[in-house]
Amino acid sequence: CIAAFKNLERALRDGGRTALDVAKLTVHMVHGKCGISQYRSAEARFFPRDALPAVTIIFVTSLATENIFVQIEAVAA
């Protein structure tokens, strides 16, 4: 989960944005590989507590490759 947020942070920075610009997240997590508590812990390290975006979390059986457990799509404005 932390690696996914670091990648998101890098993508936002490259686009001239920060976590404060994120309005919505869609998160896909591989069931049994990453749990809500792990996700929330990583999320708390990335977003200020008073600036959490809307979040939709979807559990899936797999993602693009077997070593990817979390995929985050962000909408920044």
XYZ file of N, CA, C and O in Angstrom:
308
model
N 0.824 -1.194 0.000
C 0.000 0.000 0.000
C 0.868 1.257 0.000
O 0.554 2.219 -0.698
N 1.930 1.237 0.769
C 2.804 2.412 0.846
C 3.445 2.688 -0.512
O 3.531 3.835 -0.949
N 3.867 1.643 -1.201
C 4.476 1.821 -2.525
C 3.483 2.452 -3.493
O 3.852 3.320 -4.289
N 2.232 2.053 -3.424
C 1.205 2.626 -4.311
C 1.037 4.115 -4.027
O 0.924 4.926 -4.951
N 1.042 4.489 -2.753
C 0.918 5.902 -2.411
C 2.160 6.700 -2.808
O 2.055 7.854 -3.223
N 3.330 6.085 -2.715
C 4.543 6.777 -3.170
C 4.482 7.025 -4.676
O 4.888 8.086 -5.160
N 3.972 6.051 -5.427
C 3.811 6.228 -6.871
C 2.795 7.326 -7.171
O 3.001 8.131 -8.077
N 1.713 7.360 -6.402
C 0.715 8.406 -6.572
C 1.320 9.777 -6.276
O 1.116 10.730 -7.043
N 2.077 9.867 -5.213
C 2.720 11.129 -4.846
C 3.639 11.620 -5.966
O 3.629 12.793 -6.328
N 4.395 10.709 -6.553
C 5.301 11.047 -7.649
C 4.514 11.541 -8.870
O 4.866 12.539 -9.495
N 3.426 10.854 -9.195
C 2.604 11.249 -10.344
C 1.964 12.619 -10.115
O 1.927 13.450 -11.028
N 1.493 12.852 -8.905
C 0.914 14.162 -8.593
C 1.966 15.262 -8.707
O 1.718 16.311 -9.300
N 3.125 15.014 -8.143
C 4.217 16.001 -8.187
C 4.602 16.313 -9.629
O 4.789 17.469 -10.001
N 4.695 15.271 -10.459
C 5.039 15.471 -11.874
C 3.986 16.301 -12.600
O 4.285 16.973 -13.578
N 2.747 16.253 -12.106
C 1.674 17.031 -12.703
C 1.454 18.375 -12.020
O 0.466 19.053 -12.283
N 2.361 18.723 -11.106
C 2.246 19.997 -10.420
C 1.173 20.022 -9.343
O 0.654 21.078 -9.005
N 0.834 18.870 -8.809
C -0.212 18.747 -7.789
C 0.352 18.131 -6.515
O 1.462 17.609 -6.503
N -0.463 18.175 -5.445
C -0.107 17.540 -4.176
C -1.301 16.722 -3.689
O -2.375 16.747 -4.310
N -1.139 16.067 -2.571
C -2.232 15.289 -1.977
C -3.438 16.171 -1.682
O -4.581 15.715 -1.738
N -3.204 17.434 -1.398
C -4.310 18.351 -1.095
C -5.191 18.613 -2.315
O -6.323 19.082 -2.171
N -4.708 18.309 -3.498
C -5.475 18.505 -4.728
C -6.346 17.307 -5.080
O -7.169 17.378 -6.001
N -6.181 16.196 -4.390
C -6.916 14.971 -4.710
C -8.338 15.063 -4.167
O -8.554 15.294 -2.981
N -9.305 14.885 -5.070
C -10.716 14.955 -4.694
C -11.327 13.564 -4.504
O -12.245 13.389 -3.713
N -10.804 12.563 -5.235
C -11.406 11.231 -5.205
C -10.369 10.162 -5.517
O -9.499 10.366 -6.360
N -10.479 9.049 -4.827
C -9.638 7.880 -5.097
C -10.523 6.680 -5.392
O -11.551 6.487 -4.733
N -10.092 5.882 -6.353
C -10.671 4.559 -6.562
C -9.526 3.581 -6.351
O -8.494 3.671 -7.023
N -9.708 2.689 -5.402
C -8.639 1.769 -5.004
C -9.083 0.339 -5.280
O -10.157 -0.081 -4.834
N -8.260 -0.391 -6.028
C -8.481 -1.819 -6.240
C -7.430 -2.562 -5.425
O -6.239 -2.267 -5.551
N -7.887 -3.485 -4.576
C -6.962 -4.267 -3.748
C -7.226 -5.752 -3.960
O -8.382 -6.175 -4.007
N -6.145 -6.503 -4.074
C -6.274 -7.948 -4.218
C -6.689 -8.527 -2.867
O -6.009 -8.322 -1.852
N -7.824 -9.195 -2.866
C -8.364 -9.787 -1.639
C -7.342 -10.744 -1.016
O -6.781 -11.595 -1.692
N -7.087 -10.554 0.261
C -6.160 -11.416 0.988
C -4.712 -10.971 0.927
O -3.868 -11.520 1.616
N -4.390 -9.984 0.095
C -3.008 -9.510 -0.032
C -2.802 -8.160 0.653
O -1.711 -7.835 1.073
N -3.830 -7.354 0.707
C -3.768 -6.049 1.360
C -5.126 -5.822 1.994
O -6.149 -5.984 1.340
N -5.124 -5.463 3.268
C -6.382 -5.259 3.972
C -6.674 -3.786 4.210
O -5.840 -2.911 3.957
N -7.863 -3.535 4.710
C -8.290 -2.166 4.986
C -7.363 -1.494 5.990
O -7.005 -0.325 5.824
N -6.950 -2.205 7.033
C -6.073 -1.583 8.044
C -4.729 -1.183 7.443
O -4.202 -0.107 7.748
N -4.170 -2.008 6.579
C -2.923 -1.655 5.902
C -3.125 -0.452 5.002
O -2.301 0.453 4.952
N -4.240 -0.446 4.289
C -4.538 0.672 3.406
C -4.686 1.956 4.211
O -4.116 2.986 3.872
N -5.477 1.924 5.266
C -5.729 3.130 6.077
C -4.444 3.656 6.706
O -4.256 4.867 6.813
N -3.559 2.771 7.105
C -2.274 3.187 7.664
C -1.447 3.939 6.624
O -0.866 4.996 6.903
N -1.387 3.403 5.411
C -0.644 4.066 4.329
C -1.316 5.381 3.947
O -0.645 6.396 3.736
N -2.629 5.384 3.891
C -3.392 6.584 3.548
C -3.108 7.704 4.556
O -2.933 8.861 4.174
N -3.041 7.354 5.834
C -2.793 8.345 6.890
C -1.410 8.976 6.763
O -1.212 10.126 7.167
N -0.465 8.255 6.217
C 0.885 8.799 6.007
C 0.928 9.768 4.835
O 1.806 10.605 4.745
N -0.023 9.648 3.928
C -0.016 10.433 2.696
C -0.926 11.661 2.762
O -0.562 12.733 2.308
N -2.128 11.495 3.306
C -3.103 12.582 3.347
C -3.196 13.194 4.737
O -3.248 12.468 5.725
N -3.282 14.529 4.809
C -3.565 15.158 6.096
C -4.937 14.677 6.588
O -5.853 14.468 5.790
N -5.062 14.469 7.875
C -6.291 13.914 8.448
C -7.531 14.736 8.087
O -8.609 14.184 7.893
N -7.375 16.031 7.972
C -8.520 16.890 7.687
C -8.737 17.125 6.188
O -9.547 17.959 5.806
N -8.010 16.388 5.345
C -8.122 16.586 3.895
C -8.252 15.264 3.147
O -7.721 15.107 2.051
N -8.976 14.312 3.725
C -9.151 13.026 3.053
C -10.116 13.171 1.879
O -11.175 13.787 2.015
N -9.753 12.620 0.723
C -10.668 12.659 -0.425
C -11.745 11.586 -0.279
O -11.673 10.720 0.592
N -12.726 11.629 -1.153
C -13.700 10.540 -1.239
C -12.956 9.295 -1.719
O -12.068 9.386 -2.572
N -13.287 8.143 -1.158
C -12.569 6.906 -1.492
C -13.561 5.778 -1.769
O -14.490 5.563 -0.989
N -13.345 5.085 -2.865
C -14.072 3.852 -3.160
C -13.036 2.738 -3.174
O -12.040 2.832 -3.902
N -13.264 1.697 -2.375
C -12.344 0.555 -2.318
C -13.062 -0.660 -2.884
O -14.175 -0.981 -2.471
N -12.393 -1.308 -3.831
C -12.957 -2.482 -4.489
C -11.967 -3.637 -4.322
O -10.798 -3.504 -4.685
N -12.431 -4.748 -3.779
C -11.579 -5.925 -3.661
C -11.720 -6.771 -4.926
O -12.831 -6.984 -5.416
N -10.578 -7.201 -5.463
C -10.544 -7.989 -6.692
C -9.744 -9.266 -6.452
O -9.036 -9.389 -5.455
N -9.846 -10.208 -7.382
C -9.089 -11.449 -7.248
C -7.656 -11.310 -7.736
O -6.771 -12.024 -7.278
N -7.418 -10.383 -8.683
C -6.060 -10.147 -9.165
C -6.017 -8.821 -9.910
O -7.054 -8.266 -10.276
N -4.799 -8.341 -10.133
C -4.568 -7.139 -10.928
C -3.694 -7.513 -12.116
O -3.584 -8.684 -12.454
N -3.040 -6.558 -12.744
C -2.311 -6.783 -13.999
C -1.273 -7.895 -13.917
O -1.148 -8.694 -14.844
N -0.505 -7.930 -12.841
C 0.481 -9.003 -12.652
C 0.366 -9.531 -11.236
O -0.211 -8.886 -10.361
N 0.937 -10.683 -10.998
C 0.793 -11.331 -9.690
C 1.505 -10.608 -8.549
O 1.230 -10.873 -7.385
N 2.415 -9.682 -8.853
C 3.123 -8.972 -7.783
C 2.544 -7.576 -7.516
O 3.108 -6.817 -6.747
N 1.411 -7.259 -8.121
C 0.729 -5.996 -7.849
C -0.499 -6.322 -6.977
O -1.337 -7.133 -7.360
N -0.553 -5.694 -5.806
C -1.628 -5.970 -4.863
C -2.589 -4.798 -4.692
O -3.696 -4.969 -4.202
N -2.137 -3.595 -5.055
C -2.960 -2.393 -4.873
C -2.813 -1.508 -6.112
O -1.699 -1.309 -6.612
N -3.923 -0.977 -6.576
C -3.921 -0.028 -7.685
C -4.752 1.167 -7.241
O -5.874 1.001 -6.757
N -4.194 2.367 -7.368
C -4.894 3.577 -6.950
C -5.096 4.486 -8.147
O -4.137 4.833 -8.832
N -6.323 4.871 -8.369
C -6.664 5.862 -9.393
C -7.113 7.118 -8.651
O -7.956 7.052 -7.754
N -6.522 8.253 -8.994
C -6.835 9.505 -8.307
C -7.359 10.543 -9.277
O -6.931 10.609 -10.428
N -8.299 11.348 -8.777
C -8.791 12.498 -9.504
C -8.346 13.729 -8.711
O -8.700 13.878 -7.543
N -7.513 14.544 -9.342
C -7.014 15.755 -8.688
C -7.556 16.971 -9.423
O -7.654 16.978 -10.647
N -7.910 17.971 -8.665
C -8.456 19.185 -9.284
C -7.721 20.416 -8.764
O -7.105 20.421 -7.756
